[in-house]
Amino acid sequence: MSTGPLQARTLVELLRQQGHGPFTGVPCSFLGPVISCLEAEHPQEYVIAANEGEAVALAAGAVLAGRRPVVILQNSGLGNTVNPLTSLCHTLRLPVLLLVTWRGRPGRPDEPQHELMGRITQDMLTSMGVRNEVLPDDPALLAERLDVAAEHMDTTGLPFAFIVPKGAVAPYEAPAAAPVPAAGSQLMKRAEAIGHIVSAMDPDTLLVATTGKTARELEHDWDRPQNLYVVGSMGCASSVALGVALHTPDRRVAVLDGDGAALMRLEAMATIGRHADTDLCHLLLDNESYESTGGQPTASAGVDFAAIAAACGYRATHDVRDAGALRAAVLRAQQDGGAHLVRVRIASGSDPNLGRPALAPPASAARFKEAIAR
C-alpha cells in the first residue's frame, strides 16, 4: 500500500540498519535528498565518484573489504556501469546494491535524452543479470524487500537494483546549522561567464556546450547557429568538440565544459593534449558542484585541472576568476591557436526561471552542421 514518498532519512537508516554502506555514486535529482542526508548525517559513509562505472568499481572494492556498499546513479549513467557490472562484479561474484533512478519512465514526461534509456532501463538491468524491482515507498515493505535483495546477493554473488521513480523520495531538510559565509560569493555566476566568453571570441567560432544548465543558459542568452547544445551524454562535449575541430581545420572551435562533466570523462583531456595543434579552446566552468541535480559537491576542489592539461600536452593553460582575466584568456587562446584549457572559477546559482532548451536536439545538430558547411 502506498504511503507517499519515503523520507530520505528513513531510506538511509533502513539501509544502514540492515548493514548496507558505504554509499557512492553520481547524483540524480530523484535521489538528491538521499545524498544530502548522507552528507549531513553520515559524511564518512558517502564517497564522491566521478562516473558511475568508477562508483561500481569502488563498491566492488568495498565488498572485498567486507562491506555491503550501495551505488547511487541516474539510469542515464547505466551505460557507464556495463563493463564493471558485467566483467568485474559478475566475473568475481562481487554483489553490490544499486539505487537506479528512472528518468524517462514510459508515460511520464521527461527530457528527450532520457526517453530511450527510460524505456529500456529494466530490460537492460535484466540483460546484465541484475535482478531489479521498483523501490517500495512503504517503509515496512521496503525492509522486507531489502531482506530479499540481501538474500539474493548472498546466494548468487550478483548485484541487485532498486529502480527509483520520480517523487519516490521526499525532499530532505538538513538540521539547522550556524550560517557560513558563502564561498566564492565574489565570483561570477555561470551565465555571466558565458556572456564574457561569447562576446570575447571570434563571432564565427563553433561553440559546443555541455549538458545541463550550461547549454540552457547559452541558448537562452546567446543562441546562434554556430552553437551546439549537447543534451545528455555527460562528459562527452569536449570529445565532440575535438571531433569537430579535427575535421574543420579552418575554423576556431571552443567547448563550454563543467567540472562534473570533465571529471566524468577525464580521459578526454589526454586525447585533446595528444592533438594539441588542433585549434580547440576548452573552457571549464567550475563551481565545484552538480548544480543541475541539486548542488551536490563534485571532487573538483582538490583537482588542478591546469596541471592535468599541461601534463596531457595542451599548448597552454589558464586559471581565471574574474571577467577581465577570462576575456584575456579567450583572446589569447584564439590568437595563439592550438589546444588551450581555461579553467573558470565560478559561483553556483542560476535564474530560477531558466527554461529548458527551446530547440529540439536533432534540430540543434542539423543547424550546427549547416553552420559548419557554410
Short mmCIF file of C-alpha atoms in Angstrom, two decimals:
data_model
loop_
_atom_site.label_atom_id
_atom_site.label_comp_id
_atom_site.label_asym_id
_atom_site.label_seq_id
_atom_site.Cartn_x
_atom_site.Cartn_y
_atom_site.Cartn_z
CA MET A 1 0.00 0.00 0.00
CA SER A 2 1.41 3.40 -0.97
CA THR A 3 2.08 5.76 1.92
CA GLY A 4 3.54 8.63 -0.10
CA PRO A 5 7.20 9.40 -0.74
CA LEU A 6 9.85 7.95 1.53
CA GLN A 7 11.75 10.30 3.76
CA ALA A 8 15.42 10.33 2.79
CA ARG A 9 16.45 9.69 6.39
CA THR A 10 14.10 6.71 6.56
CA LEU A 11 15.63 5.17 3.44
CA VAL A 12 19.18 5.79 4.62
CA GLU A 13 18.54 4.41 8.10
CA LEU A 14 16.77 1.32 6.77
CA LEU A 15 19.76 0.59 4.58
CA ARG A 16 22.25 1.21 7.39
CA GLN A 17 20.25 -0.86 9.89
CA GLN A 18 20.48 -3.80 7.53
CA GLY A 19 24.22 -3.41 7.22
CA HIS A 20 24.44 -1.53 3.93
CA GLY A 21 27.15 1.03 3.32
CA PRO A 22 29.28 2.82 2.29
CA PHE A 23 27.42 4.78 -0.38
CA THR A 24 28.95 6.05 -3.60
CA GLY A 25 27.79 7.29 -6.98
CA VAL A 26 26.88 10.24 -9.16
CA PRO A 27 23.89 12.44 -8.22
CA CYS A 28 20.44 12.48 -9.78
CA SER A 29 17.79 14.91 -8.57
CA PHE A 30 15.48 11.95 -7.81
CA LEU A 31 17.99 10.75 -5.19
CA GLY A 32 19.45 14.14 -4.32
CA PRO A 33 17.71 14.07 -0.91
CA VAL A 34 19.48 10.81 -0.06
CA ILE A 35 22.88 12.27 -0.89
CA SER A 36 22.06 15.43 1.09
CA CYS A 37 21.12 13.26 4.06
CA LEU A 38 24.35 11.26 3.82
CA GLU A 39 26.47 14.41 3.53
CA ALA A 40 24.75 15.99 6.54
CA GLU A 41 24.44 12.98 8.83
CA HIS A 42 26.92 10.33 7.66
CA PRO A 43 29.60 12.12 5.61
CA GLN A 44 32.17 9.41 6.31
CA GLU A 45 29.89 6.92 4.53
CA TYR A 46 29.50 8.82 1.23
CA VAL A 47 32.25 8.65 -1.39
CA ILE A 48 32.02 11.08 -4.33
CA ALA A 49 32.63 9.27 -7.62
CA ALA A 50 33.45 10.90 -10.95
CA ASN A 51 31.34 8.49 -13.01
CA GLU A 52 29.01 5.58 -12.46
CA GLY A 53 31.47 2.93 -13.63
CA GLU A 54 34.02 4.18 -11.12
CA ALA A 55 31.33 4.01 -8.43
CA VAL A 56 30.66 0.33 -9.19
CA ALA A 57 34.40 -0.43 -9.06
CA LEU A 58 34.71 1.43 -5.73
CA ALA A 59 31.80 -0.61 -4.43
CA ALA A 60 33.41 -3.84 -5.65
CA GLY A 61 36.50 -2.96 -3.60
CA ALA A 62 34.30 -2.33 -0.58
CA VAL A 63 32.73 -5.78 -0.99
CA LEU A 64 36.21 -7.32 -0.97
CA ALA A 65 36.86 -5.44 2.27
CA GLY A 66 33.77 -6.96 3.88
CA ARG A 67 31.26 -4.14 3.38
CA ARG A 68 27.80 -4.09 1.73
CA PRO A 69 28.03 -0.99 -0.47
CA VAL A 70 25.26 0.95 -2.20
CA VAL A 71 25.76 2.62 -5.60
CA ILE A 72 23.56 5.63 -6.41
CA LEU A 73 23.10 6.58 -10.06
CA GLN A 74 20.80 8.03 -12.67
CA ASN A 75 19.66 5.49 -15.25
CA SER A 76 21.29 7.60 -17.97
CA GLY A 77 24.58 6.52 -16.37
CA LEU A 78 23.83 2.82 -16.71
CA GLY A 79 25.95 2.79 -19.85
CA ASN A 80 28.98 3.70 -17.75
CA THR A 81 28.32 0.70 -15.48
CA VAL A 82 28.05 -2.00 -18.14
CA ASN A 83 31.70 -3.03 -18.11
CA PRO A 84 32.25 -3.14 -14.33
CA LEU A 85 28.89 -4.80 -13.70
CA THR A 86 29.39 -7.50 -16.33
CA SER A 87 33.14 -8.09 -16.35
CA LEU A 88 34.04 -7.19 -12.76
CA CYS A 89 31.12 -7.80 -10.41
CA HIS A 90 29.69 -10.73 -12.38
CA THR A 91 33.05 -12.37 -13.02
CA LEU A 92 34.37 -12.06 -9.45
CA ARG A 93 30.91 -12.50 -7.89
CA LEU A 94 31.01 -9.21 -6.04
CA PRO A 95 27.40 -8.22 -5.23
CA VAL A 96 26.59 -4.53 -4.98
CA LEU A 97 23.24 -2.91 -4.27
CA LEU A 98 22.17 -0.33 -6.86
CA LEU A 99 19.71 2.54 -6.48
CA VAL A 100 18.95 3.48 -10.10
CA THR A 101 16.65 6.40 -10.82
CA TRP A 102 14.00 6.04 -13.53
CA ARG A 103 14.30 9.11 -15.71
CA GLY A 104 12.22 8.84 -18.88
CA ARG A 105 9.81 6.32 -17.41
CA PRO A 106 7.30 5.44 -20.14
CA GLY A 107 4.17 7.56 -19.86
CA ARG A 108 5.88 10.19 -17.71
CA PRO A 109 7.04 13.46 -19.37
CA ASP A 110 10.80 13.98 -19.24
CA GLU A 111 13.70 15.41 -21.22
CA PRO A 112 14.42 13.91 -24.67
CA GLN A 113 17.78 12.46 -23.65
CA HIS A 114 16.02 10.18 -21.16
CA GLU A 115 13.38 8.71 -23.49
CA LEU A 116 15.33 5.72 -24.80
CA MET A 117 17.08 4.80 -21.55
CA GLY A 118 13.83 5.16 -19.62
CA ARG A 119 12.19 2.68 -21.95
CA ILE A 120 14.97 0.08 -21.66
CA THR A 121 16.14 0.52 -18.06
CA GLN A 122 14.51 -2.63 -16.68
CA ASP A 123 15.41 -4.76 -19.69
CA MET A 124 18.98 -3.50 -19.63
CA LEU A 125 19.44 -4.43 -15.98
CA THR A 126 17.90 -7.83 -16.58
CA SER A 127 20.13 -8.42 -19.60
CA MET A 128 23.17 -7.77 -17.40
CA GLY A 129 21.98 -10.36 -14.88
CA VAL A 130 20.96 -7.71 -12.35
CA ARG A 131 17.72 -8.62 -10.62
CA ASN A 132 15.65 -5.48 -10.25
CA GLU A 133 12.36 -4.10 -8.96
CA VAL A 134 10.78 -0.73 -8.28
CA LEU A 135 11.65 0.77 -4.90
CA PRO A 136 8.68 0.42 -2.50
CA ASP A 137 7.50 3.64 -0.88
CA ASP A 138 6.23 1.87 2.25
CA PRO A 139 8.99 1.51 4.89
CA ALA A 140 7.77 -1.86 6.15
CA LEU A 141 7.59 -3.29 2.63
CA LEU A 142 10.97 -1.77 1.81
CA ALA A 143 12.52 -3.51 4.83
CA GLU A 144 11.13 -6.82 3.54
CA ARG A 145 12.43 -6.24 0.03
CA LEU A 146 15.85 -5.27 1.37
CA ASP A 147 15.93 -8.68 3.06
CA VAL A 148 15.09 -10.28 -0.28
CA ALA A 149 17.79 -8.27 -2.02
CA ALA A 150 20.37 -9.25 0.61
CA GLU A 151 19.46 -12.92 0.35
CA HIS A 152 19.72 -12.75 -3.45
CA MET A 153 23.15 -11.10 -3.32
CA ASP A 154 24.43 -13.50 -0.64
CA THR A 155 23.15 -16.55 -2.51
CA THR A 156 24.17 -15.64 -6.06
CA GLY A 157 27.04 -13.20 -5.59
CA LEU A 158 25.30 -10.93 -8.11
CA PRO A 159 24.10 -7.30 -7.86
CA PHE A 160 20.53 -6.25 -7.11
CA ALA A 161 18.91 -2.99 -8.21
CA PHE A 162 16.03 -0.93 -6.89
CA ILE A 163 14.62 1.39 -9.56
CA VAL A 164 13.62 4.75 -8.09
CA PRO A 165 10.78 6.66 -9.82
CA LYS A 166 10.36 10.41 -9.71
CA GLY A 167 8.97 11.58 -6.39
CA ALA A 168 9.75 8.32 -4.59
CA VAL A 169 11.96 10.16 -2.09
CA ALA A 170 10.80 13.34 -0.35
CA PRO A 171 12.97 16.47 -0.13
CA TYR A 172 15.47 16.41 2.70
CA GLU A 173 15.57 19.14 5.33
CA ALA A 174 19.03 19.31 6.83
CA PRO A 175 19.43 20.03 10.56
CA ALA A 176 19.86 23.72 11.30
CA ALA A 177 23.48 24.85 11.29
CA ALA A 178 25.32 28.04 12.02
CA PRO A 179 25.40 30.31 8.96
CA VAL A 180 28.63 30.15 6.99
CA PRO A 181 29.74 32.93 4.63
CA ALA A 182 29.13 31.84 1.04
CA ALA A 183 32.33 30.60 -0.58
CA GLY A 184 33.08 32.20 -3.89
CA SER A 185 30.44 34.90 -3.40
CA GLN A 186 32.60 37.35 -5.36
CA LEU A 187 32.97 35.01 -8.29
CA MET A 188 30.95 35.33 -11.49
CA LYS A 189 27.98 33.07 -11.98
CA ARG A 190 27.98 30.79 -14.99
CA ALA A 191 25.62 32.90 -17.11
CA GLU A 192 27.85 35.96 -16.66
CA ALA A 193 30.97 33.96 -17.51
CA ILE A 194 29.31 32.59 -20.65
CA GLY A 195 28.46 36.13 -21.72
CA HIS A 196 32.08 37.24 -21.42
CA ILE A 197 33.27 34.18 -23.32
CA VAL A 198 30.89 34.59 -26.25
CA SER A 199 31.46 38.32 -26.55
CA ALA A 200 35.26 37.90 -26.46
CA MET A 201 35.59 35.12 -29.02
CA ASP A 202 35.52 35.35 -32.81
CA PRO A 203 31.82 35.51 -33.82
CA ASP A 204 32.30 32.62 -36.25
CA THR A 205 33.66 30.26 -33.57
CA LEU A 206 31.94 26.87 -33.42
CA LEU A 207 30.83 26.50 -29.80
CA VAL A 208 29.84 23.20 -28.17
CA ALA A 209 28.09 23.38 -24.77
CA THR A 210 27.89 20.56 -22.25
CA THR A 211 24.59 19.24 -20.98
CA GLY A 212 22.60 20.82 -18.16
CA LYS A 213 22.38 24.48 -17.25
CA THR A 214 25.42 25.41 -19.35
CA ALA A 215 23.65 24.57 -22.62
CA ARG A 216 20.40 26.04 -21.33
CA GLU A 217 21.98 29.37 -20.40
CA LEU A 218 23.93 29.59 -23.65
CA GLU A 219 20.76 29.04 -25.68
CA HIS A 220 18.72 31.44 -23.55
CA ASP A 221 21.17 34.34 -23.75
CA TRP A 222 23.41 33.73 -26.77
CA ASP A 223 21.63 31.48 -29.27
CA ARG A 224 23.32 31.33 -32.67
CA PRO A 225 23.63 28.76 -35.49
CA GLN A 226 27.26 28.09 -34.55
CA ASN A 227 26.18 26.71 -31.15
CA LEU A 228 25.67 23.01 -30.46
CA TYR A 229 23.70 22.19 -27.31
CA VAL A 230 24.75 18.74 -26.13
CA VAL A 231 21.80 17.24 -24.28
CA GLY A 232 22.65 14.24 -22.10
CA SER A 233 25.87 12.24 -22.65
CA MET A 234 27.51 13.97 -19.70
CA GLY A 235 31.25 14.36 -20.12
CA CYS A 236 31.26 13.92 -23.90
CA ALA A 237 31.07 17.56 -25.02
CA SER A 238 34.85 18.10 -25.07
CA SER A 239 35.34 14.99 -27.21
CA VAL A 240 32.55 16.10 -29.56
CA ALA A 241 34.29 19.47 -29.88
CA LEU A 242 37.63 17.81 -30.60
CA GLY A 243 35.99 15.68 -33.27
CA VAL A 244 34.64 18.85 -34.87
CA ALA A 245 37.98 20.65 -34.59
CA LEU A 246 39.96 17.81 -36.14
CA HIS A 247 37.80 17.95 -39.26
CA THR A 248 37.33 21.72 -39.59
CA PRO A 249 40.95 22.93 -39.54
CA ASP A 250 39.96 26.32 -40.96
CA ARG A 251 37.54 27.11 -38.10
CA ARG A 252 38.01 28.06 -34.48
CA VAL A 253 36.28 25.65 -32.08
CA ALA A 254 35.51 26.05 -28.38
CA VAL A 255 33.71 23.95 -25.79
CA LEU A 256 31.89 25.04 -22.63
CA ASP A 257 32.55 22.21 -20.18
CA GLY A 258 31.73 21.74 -16.49
CA ASP A 259 33.72 20.39 -13.56
CA GLY A 260 31.44 17.39 -13.02
CA ALA A 261 31.37 16.63 -16.73
CA ALA A 262 35.15 16.98 -17.10
CA LEU A 263 35.76 14.65 -14.16
CA MET A 264 33.34 12.10 -15.57
CA ARG A 265 35.39 11.79 -18.78
CA LEU A 266 38.82 12.95 -17.69
CA GLU A 267 40.44 10.78 -20.35
CA ALA A 268 39.22 13.28 -22.96
CA MET A 269 41.95 15.66 -21.84
CA ALA A 270 44.62 13.12 -22.73
CA THR A 271 43.27 12.86 -26.28
CA ILE A 272 42.93 16.63 -26.64
CA GLY A 273 46.52 17.01 -25.45
CA ARG A 274 47.70 14.46 -27.98
CA HIS A 275 46.22 16.72 -30.67
CA ALA A 276 47.48 19.96 -29.14
CA ASP A 277 47.99 21.59 -32.53
CA THR A 278 44.24 21.44 -33.13
CA ASP A 279 42.52 24.78 -32.60
CA LEU A 280 40.32 24.00 -29.58
CA CYS A 281 39.63 26.27 -26.62
CA HIS A 282 38.49 24.10 -23.70
CA LEU A 283 36.58 26.32 -21.25
CA LEU A 284 35.94 24.52 -17.98
CA LEU A 285 33.31 26.32 -15.88
CA ASP A 286 33.98 25.14 -12.32
CA ASN A 287 31.52 25.80 -9.48
CA GLU A 288 32.54 22.64 -7.57
CA SER A 289 29.03 21.23 -7.76
CA TYR A 290 26.50 19.21 -9.71
CA GLU A 291 24.18 22.18 -9.84
CA SER A 292 21.61 20.68 -12.22
CA THR A 293 20.84 17.85 -9.78
CA GLY A 294 20.65 19.93 -6.61
CA GLY A 295 24.12 21.29 -5.88
CA GLN A 296 25.83 18.15 -4.59
CA PRO A 297 29.63 18.63 -4.48
CA THR A 298 32.00 17.35 -7.14
CA ALA A 299 35.59 16.44 -6.38
CA SER A 300 36.94 19.42 -8.34
CA ALA A 301 38.04 21.45 -5.30
CA GLY A 302 41.08 19.21 -4.92
CA VAL A 303 41.86 18.91 -8.64
CA ASP A 304 44.41 21.02 -10.52
CA PHE A 305 42.88 20.89 -13.99
CA ALA A 306 45.55 23.17 -15.41
CA ALA A 307 48.33 20.84 -14.27
CA ILE A 308 46.46 17.87 -15.73
CA ALA A 309 46.01 19.66 -19.06
CA ALA A 310 49.68 20.64 -19.15
CA ALA A 311 50.72 17.07 -18.38
CA CYS A 312 48.42 15.82 -21.16
CA GLY A 313 50.11 18.13 -23.66
CA TYR A 314 47.79 21.15 -24.02
CA ARG A 315 49.63 24.05 -25.62
CA ALA A 316 48.68 26.47 -22.81
CA THR A 317 46.55 26.64 -19.66
CA HIS A 318 44.81 29.47 -17.80
CA ASP A 319 43.15 29.52 -14.36
CA VAL A 320 40.90 32.58 -14.00
CA ARG A 321 38.45 34.05 -11.51
CA ASP A 322 37.32 37.38 -12.93
CA ALA A 323 35.87 38.79 -16.12
CA GLY A 324 39.00 40.59 -17.25
CA ALA A 325 41.23 37.54 -16.91
CA LEU A 326 38.61 35.39 -18.61
CA ARG A 327 38.28 37.63 -21.63
CA ALA A 328 42.07 37.90 -21.90
CA ALA A 329 42.43 34.10 -21.79
CA VAL A 330 39.82 33.62 -24.53
CA LEU A 331 41.51 36.23 -26.74
CA ARG A 332 44.93 34.67 -26.12
CA ALA A 333 43.67 31.19 -26.95
CA GLN A 334 42.10 32.33 -30.21
CA GLN A 335 45.13 34.43 -31.13
CA ASP A 336 47.71 31.71 -30.47
CA GLY A 337 45.68 28.70 -31.62
CA GLY A 338 46.16 25.11 -30.53
CA ALA A 339 44.63 23.41 -27.51
CA HIS A 340 44.13 25.77 -24.56
CA LEU A 341 42.47 24.96 -21.25
CA VAL A 342 40.75 27.84 -19.48
CA ARG A 343 39.54 26.89 -16.02
CA VAL A 344 36.97 29.47 -14.92
CA ARG A 345 36.22 29.56 -11.20
CA ILE A 346 32.55 30.48 -10.87
CA ALA A 347 29.90 30.67 -8.18
CA SER A 348 26.88 28.39 -8.08
CA GLY A 349 23.49 29.80 -8.92
CA SER A 350 21.26 30.44 -11.89
CA ASP A 351 17.98 32.06 -12.83
CA PRO A 352 15.26 30.00 -11.10
CA ASN A 353 13.04 30.60 -14.13
CA LEU A 354 15.61 29.26 -16.58
CA GLY A 355 13.71 27.16 -19.09
CA ARG A 356 14.61 24.01 -20.96
CA PRO A 357 16.16 24.32 -24.43
CA ALA A 358 13.62 25.50 -26.96
CA LEU A 359 15.45 23.90 -29.87
CA ALA A 360 14.93 20.14 -30.21
CA PRO A 361 18.24 18.20 -30.09
CA PRO A 362 18.04 16.93 -33.71
CA ALA A 363 17.31 20.48 -34.89
CA SER A 364 20.27 21.80 -32.91
CA ALA A 365 22.57 19.25 -34.53
CA ALA A 366 21.21 19.89 -38.03
CA ARG A 367 21.58 23.66 -37.67
CA PHE A 368 25.14 23.24 -36.38
CA LYS A 369 26.06 21.03 -39.34
CA GLU A 370 24.71 23.69 -41.71
CA ALA A 371 26.76 26.36 -39.93
CA ILE A 372 29.91 24.27 -40.42
CA ALA A 373 29.14 23.70 -44.09
CA ARG A 374 28.73 27.41 -44.85
#
